[in-house]
Amino acid sequence: MPTAIEMPRLSDTMEEGTLVTWHVKVGDTVAAGDLLADVETDKATMELQAFEDGTIAKLAIDEGSTVPVGQPILILAADGEDLDEAAKMEVASSASGSSGGSAPPTDTTTAAPEPTPEPEPPAPPAPAGRVRISPLAAKLAEQHGIDVNTLQGSGPDGRIIKRDVLKAAEGGDTTPAPAATAPAPTPTPAAPAPPPPVMPATLESKTIPVSGMRKTIAKRLVESKTTVPHFQVSVAVEMDALMELRGTINAQLEPQGIKLSINDFITRGVALAAAQHPAINSSWTGDAIQQHGSVNVGTAIALPEDKGGGLLVAVVRDVQSKGLRQISEEIKALAGKAKGKGLPPEDMADSTITISNLGMPQYGVTQFSAIVNPPNAAIIAVGAAIKQPVVRGSELAIGHVMNVTLSGDHRAIDGAQAAEYLSTLRGLLQNPAALLV
């Protein structure tokens, strides 16, 4: 008997999912564990795998479609079953699977696209499967009436992303992909020129569809800013000793292919300081303050445009008991997964304190404040370490100074507690040998 594969709940807060890319087409035979599709949840883009063997009888939704959890998205025929007959059983399967109060919406959604035979032939899914395009780019292409098959993708693995669609919409001529190469010499001399000449070409009135992840980010940030009484405390940290120590360690680890980042040291320092100040490593529960028994550090990771953009928080657990090398390896692995196949829910759960680091040289951000990431009581915002005058003893010198700002939930943390924590953190970063033990 045919099986209806429904949109799965891939995270505890997921209510709907966007089908980013189909990796199968009608007629394909799949086994349990095979990759079926990429699905964008409210937290990340994740892989949908087959849970049983069978043959694809019908792809019930198109790439870029957003449907609620539980709605059938694919019909899988058992061995020996006729694919056409299996595909026709979709409505009956959906109705029986949602015989409760949700039956009418499911029937309406399924019946709306009356030309059911369209998805049945292998021909339409095949080209769709070959075009790698982000959900946002697909929606923009539809709005502008652009055939995605004529676009040349500039994202990873040739994936079509937002800027490719916007570029085609501005130029009008989307068919000749080489034509995009012809104007290339023009931007080359224009590169040294100031930005103003470029801006008029990109200014336009447009509506950008919101991804499921962006909706969740917006909802959580509004909840945090409107329900959590924020306060900020900042401290300046001299980073020369840490940068010198990092250089020495990296020179010794280079033959092993290991390179520690400044963020690795900061993560270790944040955790050790939190272990000494349990009030910072806590959560407000409404009628109590929960101080946690381990320091699980969440690191805010910005996703690339072709992954839908936005931020997610990857979590390294028990950081207070881990060395710099292990911390570095785990952060790199999490960042790689986040920007690749996506992070599973367990890699984004149970943080007790969060770091938001915008101190990369390309940004030039010296100081900022971040929004608390509930249920954490504190988030640490890290700026760039820049050269500036510093007073050492009675002498004026030039040193690297980094601004660190703690945003706290005033229900769980007092200002004095935040100041004491930052004093300890500054001491650890300015005397980095303590981070090695």
Short mmCIF file of C-alpha atoms in Angstrom, two decimals:
data_model
loop_
_atom_site.label_atom_id
_atom_site.label_comp_id
_atom_site.label_asym_id
_atom_site.label_seq_id
_atom_site.Cartn_x
_atom_site.Cartn_y
_atom_site.Cartn_z
CA MET A 1 0.00 0.00 0.00
CA PRO A 2 1.34 3.49 -0.83
CA THR A 3 2.75 5.57 2.01
CA ALA A 4 2.29 9.33 2.38
CA ILE A 5 5.48 10.99 3.68
CA GLU A 6 4.47 14.05 5.68
CA MET A 7 6.34 17.26 6.50
CA PRO A 8 8.19 16.15 9.64
CA ARG A 9 8.68 18.10 12.86
CA LEU A 10 12.46 18.59 12.75
CA SER A 11 12.66 20.86 15.80
CA ASP A 12 10.66 21.25 18.98
CA THR A 13 9.31 24.65 17.88
CA MET A 14 8.72 23.85 14.20
CA GLU A 15 5.18 24.53 12.95
CA GLU A 16 5.82 24.61 9.21
CA GLY A 17 8.65 23.80 6.82
CA THR A 18 9.86 24.99 3.43
CA LEU A 19 10.86 22.39 0.83
CA VAL A 20 14.15 23.83 -0.38
CA THR A 21 15.37 21.14 -2.80
CA TRP A 22 14.13 17.75 -3.93
CA HIS A 23 16.93 15.20 -4.29
CA VAL A 24 14.64 12.60 -5.90
CA LYS A 25 12.16 12.49 -8.78
CA VAL A 26 9.16 10.38 -9.71
CA GLY A 27 10.24 6.86 -10.51
CA ASP A 28 13.35 6.85 -8.30
CA THR A 29 13.81 3.86 -6.03
CA VAL A 30 14.90 4.77 -2.51
CA ALA A 31 15.98 2.83 0.55
CA ALA A 32 15.71 3.72 4.24
CA GLY A 33 18.30 6.38 5.01
CA ASP A 34 18.47 7.83 1.48
CA LEU A 35 18.31 11.62 1.15
CA LEU A 36 14.93 12.81 -0.10
CA ALA A 37 15.02 16.59 0.27
CA ASP A 38 16.42 19.64 2.06
CA VAL A 39 13.85 21.20 4.40
CA GLU A 40 14.14 24.66 5.94
CA THR A 41 12.79 24.68 9.50
CA ASP A 42 12.43 27.62 11.87
CA LYS A 43 16.04 27.06 12.95
CA ALA A 44 18.08 25.64 10.07
CA THR A 45 18.02 23.87 6.71
CA MET A 46 18.09 20.13 7.38
CA GLU A 47 18.07 16.89 5.41
CA LEU A 48 14.93 14.76 5.11
CA GLN A 49 15.74 11.06 4.83
CA ALA A 50 13.59 8.09 3.82
CA PHE A 51 12.45 5.87 6.68
CA GLU A 52 11.51 2.91 4.48
CA ASP A 53 12.14 1.41 1.05
CA GLY A 54 9.96 2.20 -1.96
CA THR A 55 9.57 4.04 -5.26
CA ILE A 56 8.68 7.72 -5.61
CA ALA A 57 5.13 7.87 -6.97
CA LYS A 58 4.50 11.59 -6.58
CA LEU A 59 6.12 14.77 -5.29
CA ALA A 60 3.13 16.49 -3.70
CA ILE A 61 4.65 19.96 -3.32
CA ASP A 62 7.04 22.08 -5.37
CA GLU A 63 10.43 23.38 -4.31
CA GLY A 64 10.06 26.63 -2.39
CA SER A 65 6.64 25.65 -1.00
CA THR A 66 5.95 26.16 2.72
CA VAL A 67 3.52 23.73 4.31
CA PRO A 68 2.49 22.92 7.89
CA VAL A 69 3.95 20.00 9.81
CA GLY A 70 1.96 16.84 9.07
CA GLN A 71 0.94 17.70 5.50
CA PRO A 72 1.83 14.98 2.92
CA ILE A 73 4.69 16.05 0.68
CA LEU A 74 5.57 12.81 -1.09
CA ILE A 75 3.87 9.52 -2.04
CA LEU A 76 5.99 6.39 -1.77
CA ALA A 77 4.83 3.24 -3.56
CA ALA A 78 5.67 -0.20 -2.23
CA ASP A 79 7.54 -2.77 -4.30
CA GLY A 80 5.46 -3.88 -7.30
CA GLU A 81 2.77 -1.20 -6.97
CA ASP A 82 1.68 0.87 -9.96
CA LEU A 83 3.02 4.41 -9.58
CA ASP A 84 0.03 6.10 -11.26
CA GLU A 85 -2.42 4.30 -9.01
CA ALA A 86 -0.32 5.05 -5.94
CA ALA A 87 -0.22 8.76 -6.80
CA LYS A 88 -4.03 8.90 -7.10
CA MET A 89 -4.35 7.66 -3.51
CA GLU A 90 -2.82 10.82 -2.12
CA VAL A 91 -6.12 12.53 -1.24
CA ALA A 92 -7.51 9.45 0.47
CA SER A 93 -4.27 8.99 2.39
CA SER A 94 -4.22 12.63 3.50
CA ALA A 95 -7.85 12.58 4.57
CA SER A 96 -7.49 9.38 6.58
CA GLY A 97 -4.29 10.59 8.16
CA SER A 98 -5.95 13.78 9.38
CA SER A 99 -9.44 12.66 10.23
CA GLY A 100 -9.52 15.09 13.15
CA GLY A 101 -10.23 18.80 13.05
CA SER A 102 -7.37 19.43 10.62
CA ALA A 103 -8.96 17.40 7.80
CA PRO A 104 -10.66 20.31 5.99
CA PRO A 105 -7.48 22.43 5.67
CA THR A 106 -5.53 19.44 4.39
CA ASP A 107 -8.21 18.59 1.81
CA THR A 108 -8.39 22.20 0.69
CA THR A 109 -4.65 22.43 0.28
CA THR A 110 -4.51 19.20 -1.69
CA ALA A 111 -7.55 19.94 -3.85
CA ALA A 112 -6.51 23.51 -4.70
CA PRO A 113 -3.95 22.50 -7.32
CA GLU A 114 -6.57 20.68 -9.46
CA PRO A 115 -4.15 19.75 -12.23
CA THR A 116 -2.92 16.82 -10.16
CA PRO A 117 -1.54 15.07 -13.26
CA GLU A 118 1.06 17.84 -13.70
CA PRO A 119 3.45 16.63 -11.01
CA GLU A 120 2.96 13.01 -12.09
CA PRO A 121 5.09 12.97 -15.24
CA PRO A 122 8.79 12.69 -14.53
CA ALA A 123 9.50 15.60 -16.89
CA PRO A 124 8.58 18.57 -14.64
CA PRO A 125 10.35 17.31 -11.49
CA ALA A 126 13.49 16.49 -13.44
CA PRO A 127 14.44 20.02 -14.45
CA ALA A 128 13.34 21.35 -11.07
CA GLY A 129 15.65 18.88 -9.41
CA ARG A 130 18.58 20.04 -11.52
CA VAL A 131 18.13 23.72 -10.67
CA ARG A 132 19.78 24.48 -7.32
CA ILE A 133 18.09 27.59 -5.96
CA SER A 134 17.40 29.02 -2.51
CA PRO A 135 13.74 29.42 -1.43
CA LEU A 136 14.11 33.20 -1.31
CA ALA A 137 15.58 33.31 -4.81
CA ALA A 138 12.78 31.07 -6.12
CA LYS A 139 10.08 33.35 -4.74
CA LEU A 140 11.79 36.46 -6.11
CA ALA A 141 12.12 34.82 -9.53
CA GLU A 142 8.40 34.04 -9.50
CA GLN A 143 7.55 37.64 -8.54
CA HIS A 144 9.69 39.05 -11.37
CA GLY A 145 8.56 36.44 -13.91
CA ILE A 146 12.09 35.12 -14.44
CA ASP A 147 12.73 31.59 -15.72
CA VAL A 148 15.19 30.13 -13.22
CA ASN A 149 16.51 27.75 -15.88
CA THR A 150 18.09 30.74 -17.65
CA LEU A 151 20.02 31.92 -14.59
CA GLN A 152 23.64 31.27 -13.75
CA GLY A 153 24.03 30.65 -10.01
CA SER A 154 26.84 32.36 -8.09
CA GLY A 155 26.29 30.50 -4.80
CA PRO A 156 28.07 27.34 -3.59
CA ASP A 157 27.97 24.52 -6.18
CA GLY A 158 26.33 26.88 -8.67
CA ARG A 159 23.27 27.46 -6.48
CA ILE A 160 21.06 30.37 -7.56
CA ILE A 161 20.74 32.93 -4.77
CA LYS A 162 18.98 36.26 -4.28
CA ARG A 163 21.59 38.44 -5.96
CA ASP A 164 21.43 36.33 -9.15
CA VAL A 165 17.68 36.92 -9.45
CA LEU A 166 17.95 40.62 -8.64
CA LYS A 167 20.72 41.02 -11.19
CA ALA A 168 18.58 39.37 -13.85
CA ALA A 169 15.58 41.51 -12.87
CA GLU A 170 17.61 44.70 -13.24
CA GLY A 171 19.17 43.74 -16.57
CA GLY A 172 16.00 42.29 -18.07
CA ASP A 173 17.95 39.96 -20.39
CA THR A 174 18.23 36.69 -18.48
CA THR A 175 18.87 34.21 -21.29
CA PRO A 176 22.46 34.88 -22.30
CA ALA A 177 24.44 33.88 -19.23
CA PRO A 178 27.70 34.84 -20.99
CA ALA A 179 26.35 38.40 -21.30
CA ALA A 180 26.81 38.68 -17.55
CA THR A 181 30.49 38.02 -18.18
CA ALA A 182 30.76 40.75 -20.81
CA PRO A 183 30.10 43.64 -18.40
CA ALA A 184 32.69 42.15 -16.03
CA PRO A 185 35.45 44.45 -17.33
CA THR A 186 33.29 47.46 -16.47
CA PRO A 187 33.04 46.66 -12.73
CA THR A 188 36.77 46.01 -12.61
CA PRO A 189 37.79 49.64 -13.16
CA ALA A 190 34.76 50.73 -11.16
CA ALA A 191 35.89 48.72 -8.12
CA PRO A 192 38.27 51.39 -6.79
CA ALA A 193 35.56 54.02 -7.31
CA PRO A 194 33.32 55.03 -4.39
CA PRO A 195 30.04 53.12 -3.85
CA PRO A 196 27.59 55.89 -4.94
CA PRO A 197 27.67 54.92 -8.68
CA VAL A 198 26.62 51.37 -7.76
CA MET A 199 23.78 52.30 -5.41
CA PRO A 200 21.28 53.69 -7.97
CA ALA A 201 21.39 50.37 -9.86
CA THR A 202 20.40 48.40 -6.75
CA LEU A 203 17.83 50.77 -5.27
CA GLU A 204 14.32 49.54 -5.95
CA SER A 205 11.05 48.96 -4.17
CA LYS A 206 10.67 45.27 -3.44
CA THR A 207 9.13 42.82 -1.02
CA ILE A 208 11.39 40.11 0.37
CA PRO A 209 9.65 36.91 1.50
CA VAL A 210 10.41 35.94 5.11
CA SER A 211 11.84 32.48 5.71
CA GLY A 212 10.65 30.27 8.55
CA MET A 213 13.94 30.84 10.35
CA ARG A 214 13.63 34.63 10.06
CA LYS A 215 10.07 34.47 11.41
CA THR A 216 11.32 32.57 14.45
CA ILE A 217 14.23 34.97 14.97
CA ALA A 218 11.85 37.94 14.82
CA LYS A 219 9.41 36.33 17.24
CA ARG A 220 12.10 35.43 19.77
CA LEU A 221 13.81 38.83 19.62
CA VAL A 222 10.53 40.68 20.14
CA GLU A 223 9.72 38.41 23.08
CA SER A 224 13.18 39.00 24.56
CA LYS A 225 13.15 42.80 24.22
CA THR A 226 9.57 43.16 25.46
CA THR A 227 9.63 40.65 28.34
CA VAL A 228 13.26 40.71 29.54
CA PRO A 229 14.46 43.84 31.38
CA HIS A 230 17.82 44.37 29.67
CA PHE A 231 20.82 46.22 31.02
CA GLN A 232 24.34 46.53 29.65
CA VAL A 233 27.77 46.69 31.27
CA SER A 234 30.98 47.14 29.23
CA VAL A 235 34.67 46.67 29.89
CA ALA A 236 37.84 47.32 27.85
CA VAL A 237 40.32 44.44 27.62
CA GLU A 238 43.98 44.76 26.59
CA MET A 239 44.61 41.90 24.19
CA ASP A 240 48.35 42.09 23.42
CA ALA A 241 49.38 39.28 25.80
CA LEU A 242 46.66 36.98 24.47
CA MET A 243 47.51 37.72 20.84
CA GLU A 244 51.19 37.02 21.52
CA LEU A 245 50.37 33.75 23.31
CA ARG A 246 48.05 32.71 20.49
CA GLY A 247 50.79 33.34 17.92
CA THR A 248 53.26 31.21 19.89
CA ILE A 249 50.82 28.32 20.33
CA ASN A 250 49.71 28.38 16.69
CA ALA A 251 53.33 28.28 15.51
CA GLN A 252 53.83 25.11 17.58
CA LEU A 253 50.57 23.54 16.41
CA GLU A 254 51.01 24.42 12.73
CA PRO A 255 52.61 21.05 11.81
CA GLN A 256 49.44 19.38 13.14
CA GLY A 257 47.20 21.61 11.03
CA ILE A 258 45.66 23.25 14.10
CA LYS A 259 45.03 26.99 14.36
CA LEU A 260 43.35 28.53 17.38
CA SER A 261 41.27 31.68 16.93
CA ILE A 262 40.93 34.57 19.34
CA ASN A 263 37.30 33.52 19.70
CA ASP A 264 38.45 30.14 21.07
CA PHE A 265 40.29 31.92 23.89
CA ILE A 266 37.30 34.19 24.50
CA THR A 267 34.94 31.20 24.68
CA ARG A 268 37.18 29.49 27.22
CA GLY A 269 37.46 32.72 29.24
CA VAL A 270 33.69 33.32 29.21
CA ALA A 271 33.11 29.80 30.55
CA LEU A 272 35.80 29.93 33.27
CA ALA A 273 34.55 33.31 34.46
CA ALA A 274 30.95 32.01 34.49
CA ALA A 275 32.05 29.04 36.59
CA GLN A 276 33.41 31.52 39.15
CA HIS A 277 30.22 33.63 39.03
CA PRO A 278 27.26 31.19 38.94
CA ALA A 279 24.75 34.06 38.98
CA ILE A 280 25.76 34.88 35.39
CA ASN A 281 25.34 31.26 34.29
CA SER A 282 21.66 31.17 35.20
CA SER A 283 18.08 31.41 33.95
CA TRP A 284 14.97 33.20 35.22
CA THR A 285 12.12 30.69 35.62
CA GLY A 286 9.39 33.01 36.88
CA ASP A 287 9.40 32.05 40.54
CA ALA A 288 13.07 31.05 40.91
CA ILE A 289 16.55 31.59 39.49
CA GLN A 290 18.05 28.40 38.06
CA GLN A 291 21.86 28.29 38.33
CA HIS A 292 23.25 25.68 35.96
CA GLY A 293 25.73 22.93 36.85
CA SER A 294 27.76 23.29 33.64
CA VAL A 295 28.64 26.13 31.29
CA ASN A 296 27.19 25.47 27.83
CA VAL A 297 28.33 28.31 25.59
CA GLY A 298 26.16 29.26 22.63
CA THR A 299 27.96 30.85 19.69
CA ALA A 300 25.91 33.01 17.31
CA ILE A 301 26.62 31.96 13.70
CA ALA A 302 25.52 34.07 10.72
CA LEU A 303 24.27 31.87 7.89
CA PRO A 304 25.19 32.62 4.26
CA GLU A 305 22.55 34.04 1.93
CA ASP A 306 22.11 30.79 0.02
CA LYS A 307 21.16 29.08 3.31
CA GLY A 308 18.42 31.63 3.92
CA GLY A 309 20.50 34.08 5.97
CA GLY A 310 19.73 34.82 9.60
CA LEU A 311 21.41 33.63 12.78
CA LEU A 312 21.46 30.45 14.76
CA VAL A 313 23.13 29.59 18.05
CA ALA A 314 25.41 26.52 18.08
CA VAL A 315 26.15 25.13 21.54
CA VAL A 316 29.41 23.77 22.95
CA ARG A 317 28.72 21.93 26.20
CA ASP A 318 30.75 21.79 29.43
CA VAL A 319 33.21 24.39 28.13
CA GLN A 320 34.58 24.99 31.65
CA SER A 321 36.12 21.50 31.59
CA LYS A 322 37.48 21.53 28.02
CA GLY A 323 40.83 22.69 26.66
CA LEU A 324 41.36 25.23 23.90
CA ARG A 325 42.06 22.62 21.25
CA GLN A 326 38.83 20.72 21.90
CA ILE A 327 36.83 23.96 22.06
CA SER A 328 38.31 25.06 18.73
CA GLU A 329 37.55 21.73 17.05
CA GLU A 330 33.95 21.70 18.25
CA ILE A 331 33.24 25.29 17.21
CA LYS A 332 34.71 24.68 13.75
CA ALA A 333 32.68 21.48 13.36
CA LEU A 334 29.44 23.20 14.41
CA ALA A 335 30.06 26.18 12.10
CA GLY A 336 30.77 23.80 9.21
CA LYS A 337 27.54 21.89 9.79
CA ALA A 338 25.54 25.11 10.21
CA LYS A 339 26.73 26.48 6.86
CA GLY A 340 26.50 23.09 5.16
CA LYS A 341 23.79 20.53 5.81
CA GLY A 342 22.45 22.39 8.84
CA LEU A 343 22.54 21.80 12.59
CA PRO A 344 20.29 19.20 14.22
CA PRO A 345 18.19 20.48 17.16
CA GLU A 346 20.47 18.87 19.76
CA ASP A 347 23.38 21.08 18.60
CA MET A 348 21.31 24.22 19.29
CA ALA A 349 19.84 23.25 22.66
CA ASP A 350 20.69 23.81 26.33
CA SER A 351 22.92 26.90 26.12
CA THR A 352 23.45 28.66 29.46
CA ILE A 353 25.31 31.75 28.19
CA THR A 354 25.80 33.11 24.66
CA ILE A 355 28.59 34.92 22.78
CA SER A 356 27.97 37.23 19.83
CA ASN A 357 31.30 38.11 18.22
CA LEU A 358 31.42 40.86 15.57
CA GLY A 359 35.12 41.50 16.10
CA MET A 360 36.21 40.22 12.68
CA PRO A 361 38.55 42.66 10.89
CA GLN A 362 36.25 42.94 7.86
CA TYR A 363 33.48 44.39 10.03
CA GLY A 364 35.46 46.97 11.97
CA VAL A 365 32.90 46.90 14.81
CA THR A 366 34.52 48.15 18.02
CA GLN A 367 31.57 47.91 20.41
CA PHE A 368 27.92 46.87 20.42
CA SER A 369 25.28 45.33 22.68
CA ALA A 370 23.41 42.12 21.94
CA ILE A 371 19.89 40.99 22.82
CA VAL A 372 19.59 38.37 25.56
CA ASN A 373 18.94 34.86 24.23
CA PRO A 374 16.32 33.36 26.61
CA PRO A 375 16.43 31.35 28.76
CA ASN A 376 20.03 32.57 29.18
CA ALA A 377 20.42 35.40 31.67
CA ALA A 378 23.41 36.90 29.85
CA ILE A 379 24.90 37.36 26.39
CA ILE A 380 28.44 38.61 25.75
CA ALA A 381 28.99 40.98 22.80
CA VAL A 382 32.59 41.08 21.54
CA GLY A 383 34.02 43.84 19.37
CA ALA A 384 37.27 44.04 17.42
CA ALA A 385 40.69 44.31 19.07
CA ILE A 386 42.05 47.56 17.66
CA LYS A 387 45.24 49.53 18.20
CA GLN A 388 44.83 52.58 20.40
CA PRO A 389 46.67 54.54 23.10
CA VAL A 390 46.77 52.83 26.50
CA VAL A 391 48.27 53.87 29.83
CA ARG A 392 50.58 51.28 31.40
CA GLY A 393 51.88 52.39 34.76
CA SER A 394 52.79 56.00 34.21
CA GLU A 395 53.62 55.64 30.52
CA LEU A 396 51.57 56.03 27.38
CA ALA A 397 51.79 53.13 24.92
CA ILE A 398 50.03 51.64 21.92
CA GLY A 399 48.14 48.41 22.49
CA HIS A 400 45.28 46.28 21.18
CA VAL A 401 42.08 46.96 23.11
CA MET A 402 38.85 44.96 22.77
CA ASN A 403 35.49 46.08 24.15
CA VAL A 404 33.26 43.45 25.73
CA THR A 405 29.65 44.21 26.64
CA LEU A 406 27.42 42.02 28.80
CA SER A 407 23.67 42.31 28.23
CA GLY A 408 21.87 40.87 31.23
CA ASP A 409 18.40 39.89 32.36
CA HIS A 410 17.94 42.19 35.36
CA ARG A 411 15.49 39.76 36.91
CA ALA A 412 18.30 37.23 37.43
CA ILE A 413 21.46 39.39 37.43
CA ASP A 414 22.31 42.60 39.27
CA GLY A 415 24.64 45.27 37.91
CA ALA A 416 27.30 44.57 40.55
CA GLN A 417 27.28 40.86 39.66
CA ALA A 418 27.76 41.70 35.99
CA ALA A 419 30.65 44.05 36.84
CA GLU A 420 32.35 41.39 38.98
CA TYR A 421 31.97 38.83 36.20
CA LEU A 422 33.46 41.16 33.57
CA SER A 423 36.34 41.99 35.91
CA THR A 424 37.14 38.27 36.17
CA LEU A 425 36.78 37.79 32.41
CA ARG A 426 39.09 40.74 31.71
CA GLY A 427 41.66 39.31 34.14
CA LEU A 428 41.61 35.94 32.36
CA LEU A 429 41.98 37.48 28.89
CA GLN A 430 44.75 39.90 29.96
CA ASN A 431 46.62 37.07 31.71
CA PRO A 432 45.89 34.30 29.19
CA ALA A 433 48.18 31.68 30.73
CA ALA A 434 45.29 31.00 33.11
CA LEU A 435 43.26 29.81 30.13
CA LEU A 436 45.71 26.98 29.49
CA VAL A 437 45.14 25.21 32.81
#
